[in-house]
mmCIF file of N, CA and C in Angstrom:
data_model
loop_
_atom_site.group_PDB
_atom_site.id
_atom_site.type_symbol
_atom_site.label_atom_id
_atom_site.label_comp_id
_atom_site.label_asym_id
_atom_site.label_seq_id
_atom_site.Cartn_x
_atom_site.Cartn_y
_atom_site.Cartn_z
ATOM 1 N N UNK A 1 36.646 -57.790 62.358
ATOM 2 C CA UNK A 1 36.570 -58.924 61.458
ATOM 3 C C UNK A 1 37.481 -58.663 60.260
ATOM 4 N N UNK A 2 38.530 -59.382 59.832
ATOM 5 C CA UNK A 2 39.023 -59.093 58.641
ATOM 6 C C UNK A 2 38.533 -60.313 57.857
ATOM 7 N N UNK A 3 38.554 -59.631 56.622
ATOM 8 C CA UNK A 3 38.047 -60.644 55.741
ATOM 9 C C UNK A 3 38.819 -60.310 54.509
ATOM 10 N N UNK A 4 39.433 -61.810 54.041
ATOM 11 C CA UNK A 4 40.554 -61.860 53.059
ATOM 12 C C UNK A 4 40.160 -61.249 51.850
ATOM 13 N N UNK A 5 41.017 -60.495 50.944
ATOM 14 C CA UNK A 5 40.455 -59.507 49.575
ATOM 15 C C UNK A 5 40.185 -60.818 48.745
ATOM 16 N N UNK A 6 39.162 -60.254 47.700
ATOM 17 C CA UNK A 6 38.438 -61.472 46.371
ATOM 18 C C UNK A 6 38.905 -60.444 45.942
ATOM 19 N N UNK A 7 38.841 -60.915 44.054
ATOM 20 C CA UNK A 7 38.655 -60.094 42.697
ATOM 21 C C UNK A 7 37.876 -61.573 42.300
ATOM 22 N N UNK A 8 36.839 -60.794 41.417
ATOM 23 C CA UNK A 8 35.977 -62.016 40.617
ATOM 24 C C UNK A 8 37.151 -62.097 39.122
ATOM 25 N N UNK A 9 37.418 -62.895 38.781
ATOM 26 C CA UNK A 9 38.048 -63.319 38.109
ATOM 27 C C UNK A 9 37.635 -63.235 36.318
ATOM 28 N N UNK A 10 36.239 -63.095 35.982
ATOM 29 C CA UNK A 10 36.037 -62.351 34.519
ATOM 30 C C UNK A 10 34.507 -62.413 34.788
ATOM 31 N N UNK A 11 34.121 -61.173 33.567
ATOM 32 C CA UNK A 11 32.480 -62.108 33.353
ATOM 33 C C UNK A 11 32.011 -62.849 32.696
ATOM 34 N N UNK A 12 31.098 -63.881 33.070
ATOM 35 C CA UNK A 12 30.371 -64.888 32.826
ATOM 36 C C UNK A 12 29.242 -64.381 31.776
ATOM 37 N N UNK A 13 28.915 -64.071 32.084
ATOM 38 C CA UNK A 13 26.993 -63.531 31.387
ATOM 39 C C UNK A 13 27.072 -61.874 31.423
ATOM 40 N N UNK A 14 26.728 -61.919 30.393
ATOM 41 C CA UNK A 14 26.457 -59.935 29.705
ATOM 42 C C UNK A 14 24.708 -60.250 29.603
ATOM 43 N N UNK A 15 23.851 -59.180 30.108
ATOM 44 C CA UNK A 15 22.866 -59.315 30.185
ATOM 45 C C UNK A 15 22.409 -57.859 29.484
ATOM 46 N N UNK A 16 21.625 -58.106 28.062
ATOM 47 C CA UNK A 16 20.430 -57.004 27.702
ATOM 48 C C UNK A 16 19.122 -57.379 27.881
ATOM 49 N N UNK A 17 18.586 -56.316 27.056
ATOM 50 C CA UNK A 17 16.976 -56.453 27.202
ATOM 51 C C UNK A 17 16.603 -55.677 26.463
ATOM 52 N N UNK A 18 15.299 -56.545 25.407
ATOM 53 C CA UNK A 18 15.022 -56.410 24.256
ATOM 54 C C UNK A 18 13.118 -56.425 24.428
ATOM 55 N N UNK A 19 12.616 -56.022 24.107
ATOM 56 C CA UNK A 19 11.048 -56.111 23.513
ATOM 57 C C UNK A 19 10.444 -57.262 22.105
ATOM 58 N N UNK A 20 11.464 -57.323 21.636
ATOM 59 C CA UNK A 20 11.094 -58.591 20.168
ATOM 60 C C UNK A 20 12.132 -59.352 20.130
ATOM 61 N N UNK A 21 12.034 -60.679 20.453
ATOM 62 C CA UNK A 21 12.830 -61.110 20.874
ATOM 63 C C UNK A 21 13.447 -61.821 19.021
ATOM 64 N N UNK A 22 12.213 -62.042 17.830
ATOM 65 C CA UNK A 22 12.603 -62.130 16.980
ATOM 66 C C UNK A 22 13.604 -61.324 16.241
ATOM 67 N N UNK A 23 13.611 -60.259 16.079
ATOM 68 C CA UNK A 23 14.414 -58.805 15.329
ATOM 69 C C UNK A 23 15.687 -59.502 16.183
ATOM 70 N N UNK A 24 15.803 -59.209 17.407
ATOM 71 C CA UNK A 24 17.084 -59.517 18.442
ATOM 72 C C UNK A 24 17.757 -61.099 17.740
ATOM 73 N N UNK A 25 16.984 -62.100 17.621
ATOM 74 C CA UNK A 25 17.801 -62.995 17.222
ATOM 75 C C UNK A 25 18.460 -63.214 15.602
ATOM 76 N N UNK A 26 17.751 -61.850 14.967
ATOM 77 C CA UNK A 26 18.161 -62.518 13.993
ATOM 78 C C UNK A 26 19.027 -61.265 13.409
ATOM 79 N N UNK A 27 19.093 -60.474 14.715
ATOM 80 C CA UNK A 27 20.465 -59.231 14.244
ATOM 81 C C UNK A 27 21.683 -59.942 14.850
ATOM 82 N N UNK A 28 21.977 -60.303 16.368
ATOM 83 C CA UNK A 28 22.899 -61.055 16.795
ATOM 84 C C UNK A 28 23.091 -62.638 16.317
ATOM 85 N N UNK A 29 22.256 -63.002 16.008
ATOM 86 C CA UNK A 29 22.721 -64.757 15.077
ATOM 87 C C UNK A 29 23.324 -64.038 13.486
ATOM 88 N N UNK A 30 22.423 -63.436 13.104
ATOM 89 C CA UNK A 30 22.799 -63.232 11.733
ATOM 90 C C UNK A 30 23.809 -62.557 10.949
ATOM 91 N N UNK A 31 23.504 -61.278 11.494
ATOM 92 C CA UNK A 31 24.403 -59.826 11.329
ATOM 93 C C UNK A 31 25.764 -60.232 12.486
ATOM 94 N N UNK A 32 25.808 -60.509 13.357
ATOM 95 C CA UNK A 32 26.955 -60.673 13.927
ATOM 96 C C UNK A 32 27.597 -61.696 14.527
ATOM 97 N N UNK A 33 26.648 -62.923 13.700
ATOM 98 C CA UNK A 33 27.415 -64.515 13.590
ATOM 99 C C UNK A 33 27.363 -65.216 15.118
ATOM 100 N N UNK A 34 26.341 -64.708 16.299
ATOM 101 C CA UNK A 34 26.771 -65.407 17.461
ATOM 102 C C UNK A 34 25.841 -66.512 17.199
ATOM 103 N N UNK A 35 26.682 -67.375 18.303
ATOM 104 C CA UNK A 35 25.794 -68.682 17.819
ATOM 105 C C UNK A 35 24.675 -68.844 19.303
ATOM 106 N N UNK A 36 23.456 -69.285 18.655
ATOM 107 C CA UNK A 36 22.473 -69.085 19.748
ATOM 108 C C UNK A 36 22.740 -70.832 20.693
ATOM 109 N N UNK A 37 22.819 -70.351 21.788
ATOM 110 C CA UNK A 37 22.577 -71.716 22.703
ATOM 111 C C UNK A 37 21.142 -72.166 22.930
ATOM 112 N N UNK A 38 20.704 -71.084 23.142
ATOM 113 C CA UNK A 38 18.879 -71.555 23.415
ATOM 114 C C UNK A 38 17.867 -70.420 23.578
ATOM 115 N N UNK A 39 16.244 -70.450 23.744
ATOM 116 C CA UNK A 39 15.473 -69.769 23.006
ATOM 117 C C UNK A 39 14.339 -70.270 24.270
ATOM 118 N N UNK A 40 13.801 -69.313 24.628
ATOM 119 C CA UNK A 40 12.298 -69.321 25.538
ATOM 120 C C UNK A 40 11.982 -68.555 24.515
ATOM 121 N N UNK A 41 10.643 -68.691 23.474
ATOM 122 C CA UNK A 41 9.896 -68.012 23.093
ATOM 123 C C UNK A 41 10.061 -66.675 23.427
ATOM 124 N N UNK A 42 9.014 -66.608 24.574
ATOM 125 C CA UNK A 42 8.258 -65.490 25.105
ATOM 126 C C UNK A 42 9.256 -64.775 26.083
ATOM 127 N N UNK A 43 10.743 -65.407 26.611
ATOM 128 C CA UNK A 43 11.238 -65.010 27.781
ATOM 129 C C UNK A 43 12.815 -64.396 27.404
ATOM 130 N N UNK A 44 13.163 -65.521 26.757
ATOM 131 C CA UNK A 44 14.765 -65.265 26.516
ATOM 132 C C UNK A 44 15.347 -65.773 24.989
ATOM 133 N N UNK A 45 16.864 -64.987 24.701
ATOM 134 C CA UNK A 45 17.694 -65.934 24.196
ATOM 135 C C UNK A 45 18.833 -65.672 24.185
ATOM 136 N N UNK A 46 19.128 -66.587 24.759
ATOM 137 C CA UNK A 46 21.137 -67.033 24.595
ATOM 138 C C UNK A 46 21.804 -67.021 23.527
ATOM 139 N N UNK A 47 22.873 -66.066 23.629
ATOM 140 C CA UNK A 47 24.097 -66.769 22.472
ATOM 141 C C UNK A 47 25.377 -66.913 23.127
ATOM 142 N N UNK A 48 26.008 -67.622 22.679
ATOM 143 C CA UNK A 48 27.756 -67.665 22.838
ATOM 144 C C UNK A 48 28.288 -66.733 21.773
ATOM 145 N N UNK A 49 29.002 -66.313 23.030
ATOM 146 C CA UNK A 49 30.278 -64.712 22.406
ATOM 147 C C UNK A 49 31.491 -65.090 22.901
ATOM 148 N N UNK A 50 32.649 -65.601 22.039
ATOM 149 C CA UNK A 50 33.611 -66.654 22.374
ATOM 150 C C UNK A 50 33.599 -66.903 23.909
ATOM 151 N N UNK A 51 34.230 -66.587 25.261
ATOM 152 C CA UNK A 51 34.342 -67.790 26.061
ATOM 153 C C UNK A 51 32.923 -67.048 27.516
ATOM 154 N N UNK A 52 32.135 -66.578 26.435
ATOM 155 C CA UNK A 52 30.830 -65.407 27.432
ATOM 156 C C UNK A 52 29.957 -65.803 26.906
ATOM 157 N N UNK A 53 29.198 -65.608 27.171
ATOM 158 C CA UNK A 53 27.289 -65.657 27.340
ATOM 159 C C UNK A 53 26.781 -64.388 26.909
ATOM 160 N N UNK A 54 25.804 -63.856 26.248
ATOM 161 C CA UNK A 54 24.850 -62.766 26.196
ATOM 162 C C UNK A 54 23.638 -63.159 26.372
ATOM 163 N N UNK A 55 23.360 -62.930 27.418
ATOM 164 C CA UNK A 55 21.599 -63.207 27.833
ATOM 165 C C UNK A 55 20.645 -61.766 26.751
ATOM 166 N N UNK A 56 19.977 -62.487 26.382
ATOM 167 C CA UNK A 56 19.299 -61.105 26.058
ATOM 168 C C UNK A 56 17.742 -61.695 26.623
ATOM 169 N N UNK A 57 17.277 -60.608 27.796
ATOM 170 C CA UNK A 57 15.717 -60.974 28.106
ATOM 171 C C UNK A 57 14.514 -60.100 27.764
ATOM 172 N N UNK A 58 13.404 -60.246 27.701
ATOM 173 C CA UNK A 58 12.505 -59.598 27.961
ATOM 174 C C UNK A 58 12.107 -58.880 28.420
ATOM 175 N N UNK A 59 11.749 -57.998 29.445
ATOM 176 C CA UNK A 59 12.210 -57.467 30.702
ATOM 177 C C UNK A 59 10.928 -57.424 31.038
ATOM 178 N N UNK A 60 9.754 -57.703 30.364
ATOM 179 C CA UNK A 60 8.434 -57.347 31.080
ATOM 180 C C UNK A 60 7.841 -59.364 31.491
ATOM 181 N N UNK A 61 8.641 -59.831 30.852
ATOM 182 C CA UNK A 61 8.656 -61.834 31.811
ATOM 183 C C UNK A 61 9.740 -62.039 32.845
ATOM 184 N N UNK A 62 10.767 -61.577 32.670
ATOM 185 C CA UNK A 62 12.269 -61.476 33.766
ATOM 186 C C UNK A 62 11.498 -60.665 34.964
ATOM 187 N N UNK A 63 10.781 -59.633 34.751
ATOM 188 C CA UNK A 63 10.337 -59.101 36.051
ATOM 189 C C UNK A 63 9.154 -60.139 37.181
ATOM 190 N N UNK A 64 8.511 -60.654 36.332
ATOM 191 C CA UNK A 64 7.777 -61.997 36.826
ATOM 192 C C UNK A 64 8.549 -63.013 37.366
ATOM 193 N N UNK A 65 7.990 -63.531 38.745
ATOM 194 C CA UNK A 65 8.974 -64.797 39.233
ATOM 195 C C UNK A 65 9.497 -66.124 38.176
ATOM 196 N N UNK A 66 10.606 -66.385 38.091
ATOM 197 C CA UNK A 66 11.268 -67.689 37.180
ATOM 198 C C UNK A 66 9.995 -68.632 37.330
ATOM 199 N N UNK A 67 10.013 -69.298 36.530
ATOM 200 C CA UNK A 67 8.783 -70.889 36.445
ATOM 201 C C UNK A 67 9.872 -72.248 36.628
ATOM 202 N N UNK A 68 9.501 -73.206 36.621
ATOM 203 C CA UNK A 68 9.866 -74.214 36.668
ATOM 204 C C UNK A 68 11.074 -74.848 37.312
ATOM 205 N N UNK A 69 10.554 -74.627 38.673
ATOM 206 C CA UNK A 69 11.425 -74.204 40.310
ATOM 207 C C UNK A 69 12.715 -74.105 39.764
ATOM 208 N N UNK A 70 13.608 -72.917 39.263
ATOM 209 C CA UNK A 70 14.630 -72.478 39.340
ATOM 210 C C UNK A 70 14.251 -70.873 40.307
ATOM 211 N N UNK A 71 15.213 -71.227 41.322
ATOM 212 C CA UNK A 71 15.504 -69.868 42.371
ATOM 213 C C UNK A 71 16.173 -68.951 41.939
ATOM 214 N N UNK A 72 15.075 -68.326 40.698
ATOM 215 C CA UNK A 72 16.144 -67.116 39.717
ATOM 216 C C UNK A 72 15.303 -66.075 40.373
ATOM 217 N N UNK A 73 16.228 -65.060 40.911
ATOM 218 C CA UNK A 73 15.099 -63.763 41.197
ATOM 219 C C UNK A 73 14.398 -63.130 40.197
ATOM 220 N N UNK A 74 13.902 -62.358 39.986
ATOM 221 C CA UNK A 74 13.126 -61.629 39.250
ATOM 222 C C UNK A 74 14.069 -60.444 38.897
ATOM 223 N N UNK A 75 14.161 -60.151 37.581
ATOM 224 C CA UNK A 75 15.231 -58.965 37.281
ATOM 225 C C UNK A 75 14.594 -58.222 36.034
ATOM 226 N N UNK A 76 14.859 -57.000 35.496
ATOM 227 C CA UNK A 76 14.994 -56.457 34.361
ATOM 228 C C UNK A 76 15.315 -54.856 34.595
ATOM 229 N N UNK A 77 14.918 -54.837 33.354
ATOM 230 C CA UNK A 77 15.868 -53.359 32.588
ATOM 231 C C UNK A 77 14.644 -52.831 31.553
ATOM 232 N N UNK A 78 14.518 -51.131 31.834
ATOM 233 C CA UNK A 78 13.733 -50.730 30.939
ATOM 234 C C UNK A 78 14.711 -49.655 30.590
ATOM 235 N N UNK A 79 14.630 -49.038 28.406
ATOM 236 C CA UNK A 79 15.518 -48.405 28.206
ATOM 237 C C UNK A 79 16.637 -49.121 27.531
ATOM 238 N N UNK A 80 17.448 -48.647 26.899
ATOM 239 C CA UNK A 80 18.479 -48.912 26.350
ATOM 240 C C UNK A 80 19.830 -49.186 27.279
ATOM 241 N N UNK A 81 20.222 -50.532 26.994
ATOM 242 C CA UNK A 81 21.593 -50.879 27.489
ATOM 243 C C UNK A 81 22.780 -50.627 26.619
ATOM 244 N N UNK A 82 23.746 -51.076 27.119
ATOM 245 C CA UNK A 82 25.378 -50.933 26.443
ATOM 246 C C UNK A 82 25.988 -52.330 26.414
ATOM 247 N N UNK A 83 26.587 -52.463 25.377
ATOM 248 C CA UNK A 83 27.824 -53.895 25.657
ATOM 249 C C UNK A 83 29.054 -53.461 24.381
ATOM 250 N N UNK A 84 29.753 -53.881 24.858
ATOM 251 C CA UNK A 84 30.714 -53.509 23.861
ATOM 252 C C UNK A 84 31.703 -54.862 23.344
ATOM 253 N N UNK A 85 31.819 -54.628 22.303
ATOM 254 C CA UNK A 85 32.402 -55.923 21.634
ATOM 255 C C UNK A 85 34.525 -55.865 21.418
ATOM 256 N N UNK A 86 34.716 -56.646 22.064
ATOM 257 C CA UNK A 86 36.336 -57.071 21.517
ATOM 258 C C UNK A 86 36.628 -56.944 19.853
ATOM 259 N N UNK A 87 37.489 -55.771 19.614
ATOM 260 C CA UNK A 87 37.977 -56.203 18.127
ATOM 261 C C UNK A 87 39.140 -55.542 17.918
ATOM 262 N N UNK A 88 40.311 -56.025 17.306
ATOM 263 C CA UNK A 88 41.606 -55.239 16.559
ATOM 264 C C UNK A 88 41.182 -53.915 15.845
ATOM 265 N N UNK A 89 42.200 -53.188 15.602
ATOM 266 C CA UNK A 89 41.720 -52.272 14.341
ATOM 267 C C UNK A 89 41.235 -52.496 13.216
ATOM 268 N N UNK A 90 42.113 -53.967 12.787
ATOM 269 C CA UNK A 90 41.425 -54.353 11.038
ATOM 270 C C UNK A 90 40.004 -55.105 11.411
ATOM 271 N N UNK A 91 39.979 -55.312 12.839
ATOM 272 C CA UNK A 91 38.549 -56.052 12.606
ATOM 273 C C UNK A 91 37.262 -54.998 12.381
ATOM 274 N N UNK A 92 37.311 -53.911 13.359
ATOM 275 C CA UNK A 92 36.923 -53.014 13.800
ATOM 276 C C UNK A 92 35.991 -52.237 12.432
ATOM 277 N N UNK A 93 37.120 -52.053 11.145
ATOM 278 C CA UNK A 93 37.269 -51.710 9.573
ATOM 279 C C UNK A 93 36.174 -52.415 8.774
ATOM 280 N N UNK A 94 36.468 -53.742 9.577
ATOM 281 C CA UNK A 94 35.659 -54.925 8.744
ATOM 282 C C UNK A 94 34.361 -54.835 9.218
ATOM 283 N N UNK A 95 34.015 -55.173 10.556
ATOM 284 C CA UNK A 95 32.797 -54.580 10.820
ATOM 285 C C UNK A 95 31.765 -53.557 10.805
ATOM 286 N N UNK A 96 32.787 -51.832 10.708
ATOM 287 C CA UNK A 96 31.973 -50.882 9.840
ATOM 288 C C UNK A 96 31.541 -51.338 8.552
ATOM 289 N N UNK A 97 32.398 -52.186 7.329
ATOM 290 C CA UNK A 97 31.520 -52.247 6.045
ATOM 291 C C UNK A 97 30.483 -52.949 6.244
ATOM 292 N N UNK A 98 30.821 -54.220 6.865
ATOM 293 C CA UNK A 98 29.974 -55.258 7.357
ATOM 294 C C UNK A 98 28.366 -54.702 7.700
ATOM 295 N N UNK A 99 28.442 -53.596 8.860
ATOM 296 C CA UNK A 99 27.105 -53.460 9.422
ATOM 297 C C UNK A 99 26.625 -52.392 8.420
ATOM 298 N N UNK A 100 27.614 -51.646 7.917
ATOM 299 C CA UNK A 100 26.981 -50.508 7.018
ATOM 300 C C UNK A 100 26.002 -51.486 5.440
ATOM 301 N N UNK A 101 26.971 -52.267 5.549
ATOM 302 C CA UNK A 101 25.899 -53.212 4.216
ATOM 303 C C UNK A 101 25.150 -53.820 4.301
ATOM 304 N N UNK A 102 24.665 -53.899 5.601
ATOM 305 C CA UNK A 102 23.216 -54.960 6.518
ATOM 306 C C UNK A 102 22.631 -53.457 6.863
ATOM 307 N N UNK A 103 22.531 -52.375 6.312
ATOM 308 C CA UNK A 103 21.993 -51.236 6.759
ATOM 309 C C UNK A 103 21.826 -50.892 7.650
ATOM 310 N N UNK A 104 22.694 -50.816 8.810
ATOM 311 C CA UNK A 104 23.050 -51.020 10.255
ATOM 312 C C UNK A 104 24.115 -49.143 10.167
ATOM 313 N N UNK A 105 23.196 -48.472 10.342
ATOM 314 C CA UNK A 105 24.087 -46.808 10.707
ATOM 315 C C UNK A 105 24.896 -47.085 11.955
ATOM 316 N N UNK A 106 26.237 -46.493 11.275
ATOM 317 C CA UNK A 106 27.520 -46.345 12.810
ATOM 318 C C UNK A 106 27.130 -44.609 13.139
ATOM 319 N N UNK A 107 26.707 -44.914 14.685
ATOM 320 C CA UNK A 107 26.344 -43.243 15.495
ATOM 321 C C UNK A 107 27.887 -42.906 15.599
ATOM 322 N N UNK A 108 28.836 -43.382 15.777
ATOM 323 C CA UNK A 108 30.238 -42.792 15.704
ATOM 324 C C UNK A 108 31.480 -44.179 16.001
ATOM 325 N N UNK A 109 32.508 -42.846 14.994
ATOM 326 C CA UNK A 109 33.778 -43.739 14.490
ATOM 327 C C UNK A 109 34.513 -43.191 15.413
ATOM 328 N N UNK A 110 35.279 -43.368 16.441
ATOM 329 C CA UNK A 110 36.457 -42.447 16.799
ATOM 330 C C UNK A 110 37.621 -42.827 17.464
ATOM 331 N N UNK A 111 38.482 -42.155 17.503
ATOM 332 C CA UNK A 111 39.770 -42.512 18.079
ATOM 333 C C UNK A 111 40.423 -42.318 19.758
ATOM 334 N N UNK A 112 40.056 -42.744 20.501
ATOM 335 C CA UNK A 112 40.312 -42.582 22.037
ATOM 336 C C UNK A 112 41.381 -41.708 22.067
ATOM 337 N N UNK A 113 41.523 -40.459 22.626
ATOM 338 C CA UNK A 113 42.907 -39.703 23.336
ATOM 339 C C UNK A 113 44.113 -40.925 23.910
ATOM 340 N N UNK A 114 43.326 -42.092 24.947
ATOM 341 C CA UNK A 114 44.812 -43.035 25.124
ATOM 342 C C UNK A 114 44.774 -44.160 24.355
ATOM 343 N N UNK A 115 44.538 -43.493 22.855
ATOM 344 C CA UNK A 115 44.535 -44.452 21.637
ATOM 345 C C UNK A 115 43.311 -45.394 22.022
ATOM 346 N N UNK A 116 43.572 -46.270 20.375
ATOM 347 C CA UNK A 116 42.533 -47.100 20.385
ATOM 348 C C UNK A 116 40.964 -46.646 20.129
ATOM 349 N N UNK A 117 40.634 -47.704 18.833
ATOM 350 C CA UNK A 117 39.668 -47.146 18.342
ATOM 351 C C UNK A 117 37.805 -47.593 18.225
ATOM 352 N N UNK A 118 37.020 -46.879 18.542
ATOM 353 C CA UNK A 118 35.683 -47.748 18.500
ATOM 354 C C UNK A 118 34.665 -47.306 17.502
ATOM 355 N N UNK A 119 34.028 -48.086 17.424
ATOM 356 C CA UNK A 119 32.421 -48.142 16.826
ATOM 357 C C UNK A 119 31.684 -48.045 17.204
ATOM 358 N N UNK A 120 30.532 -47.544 17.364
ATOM 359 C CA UNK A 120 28.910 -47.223 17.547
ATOM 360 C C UNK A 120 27.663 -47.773 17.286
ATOM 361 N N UNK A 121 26.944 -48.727 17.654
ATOM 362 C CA UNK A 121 25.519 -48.907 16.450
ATOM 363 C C UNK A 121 24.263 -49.181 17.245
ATOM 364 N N UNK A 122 23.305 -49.296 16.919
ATOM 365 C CA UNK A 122 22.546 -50.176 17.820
ATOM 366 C C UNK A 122 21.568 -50.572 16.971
ATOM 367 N N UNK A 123 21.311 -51.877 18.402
ATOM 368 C CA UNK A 123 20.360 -53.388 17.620
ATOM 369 C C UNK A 123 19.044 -52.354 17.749
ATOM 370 N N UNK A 124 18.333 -53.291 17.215
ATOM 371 C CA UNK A 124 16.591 -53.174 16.750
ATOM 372 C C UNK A 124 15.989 -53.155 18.134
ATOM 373 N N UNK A 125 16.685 -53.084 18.938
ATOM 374 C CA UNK A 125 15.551 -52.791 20.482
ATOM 375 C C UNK A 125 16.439 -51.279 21.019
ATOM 376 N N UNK A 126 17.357 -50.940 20.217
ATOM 377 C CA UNK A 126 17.646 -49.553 20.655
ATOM 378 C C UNK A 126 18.903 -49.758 21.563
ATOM 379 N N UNK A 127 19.215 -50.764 22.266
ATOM 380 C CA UNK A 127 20.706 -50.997 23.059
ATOM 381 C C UNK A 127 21.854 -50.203 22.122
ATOM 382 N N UNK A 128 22.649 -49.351 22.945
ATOM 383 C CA UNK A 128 23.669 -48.865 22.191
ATOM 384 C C UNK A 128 25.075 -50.151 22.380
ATOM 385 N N UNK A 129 25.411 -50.477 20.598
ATOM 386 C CA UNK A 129 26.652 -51.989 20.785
ATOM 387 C C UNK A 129 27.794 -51.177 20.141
ATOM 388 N N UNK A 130 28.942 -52.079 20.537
ATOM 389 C CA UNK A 130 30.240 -50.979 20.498
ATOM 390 C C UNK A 130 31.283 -51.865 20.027
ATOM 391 N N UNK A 131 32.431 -51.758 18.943
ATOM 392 C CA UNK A 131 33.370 -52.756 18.716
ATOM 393 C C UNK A 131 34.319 -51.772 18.997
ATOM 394 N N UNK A 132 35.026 -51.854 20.327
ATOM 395 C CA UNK A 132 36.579 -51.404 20.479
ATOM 396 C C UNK A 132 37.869 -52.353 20.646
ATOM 397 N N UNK A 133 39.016 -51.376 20.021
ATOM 398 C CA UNK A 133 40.106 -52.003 21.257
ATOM 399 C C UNK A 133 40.007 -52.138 22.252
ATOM 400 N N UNK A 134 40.803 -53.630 22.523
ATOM 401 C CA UNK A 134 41.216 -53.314 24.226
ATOM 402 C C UNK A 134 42.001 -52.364 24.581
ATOM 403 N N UNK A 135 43.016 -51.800 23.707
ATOM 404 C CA UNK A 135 44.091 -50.838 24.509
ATOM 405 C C UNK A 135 43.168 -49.355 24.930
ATOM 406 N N UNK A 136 41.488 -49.127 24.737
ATOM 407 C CA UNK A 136 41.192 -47.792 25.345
ATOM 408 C C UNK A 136 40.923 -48.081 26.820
ATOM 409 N N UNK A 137 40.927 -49.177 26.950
ATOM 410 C CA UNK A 137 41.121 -49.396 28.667
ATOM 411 C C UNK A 137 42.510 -49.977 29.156
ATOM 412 N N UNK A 138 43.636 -50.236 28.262
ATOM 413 C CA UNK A 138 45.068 -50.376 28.481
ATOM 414 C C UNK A 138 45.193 -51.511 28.545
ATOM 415 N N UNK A 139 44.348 -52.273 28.031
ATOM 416 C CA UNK A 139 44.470 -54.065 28.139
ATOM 417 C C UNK A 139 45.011 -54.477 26.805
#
């Protein structure tokens, strides 16, 4: 059988998972300006991250079957996740003062061996978040 090569073409949805879903919305709406699309109480909340999605769920309702016949499987995550954020160098600058003055500790500043530089921090559910260049992956 041959079967013609795919590449998925970008991602759509970045998915964490958080325990309070309040603290979570009001470090990513607030502290880092995303704008929320929508809000399940008890389950989820969405923001837009320019042309992406960040799901952030619950993980102890995501493991429970979806309600209100959507054929969503059942998913989650226990533990700390990763996502890392798009930024230039001067943005990168701006966002260390930025989170350091929302009392937000950077776990590390550093400079990639094939250049290009990142940031460290994490939200109030413990996810480790990251502002790099693209050039430490050569993009």
């Amino acid at each position: 059988m041959n079967i013609p090569a795919m590449q998925a073409e970008s991602v759509l949805e970045t998915v964490l998972y958080a325990d309070d879903l309040d603290a979570v919305e009001q470090f990513y709406g607030g502290v880092l300006g995303l704008e929320n699309i929508t809000r399940d109480p008890d389950r989820h909340i969405f923001f837009r991250c320019g042309s992406q999605v960040l799901l952030i769920f619950d993980p102890h309702e995501t493991e429970k079957p979806a309600t209100g016949g959507l054929p969503v499987p059942s998913h989650g995550a226990h533990g700390p996740g990763h996502i890392c954020f798009r930024a230039d160098g001067n943005a990168i600058e701006r966002w260390r003062v930025h989170l350091e003055a929302a009392g937000i500790a950077i776990e590390s500043d550093m400079v990639w061996p094939s250049g290009g530089r990142s940031i460290y921090f994490r939200d109030p559910s413990g996810n480790c978040l990251e502002f790099a260049e693209p050039k430490i992956w050569g993009l």
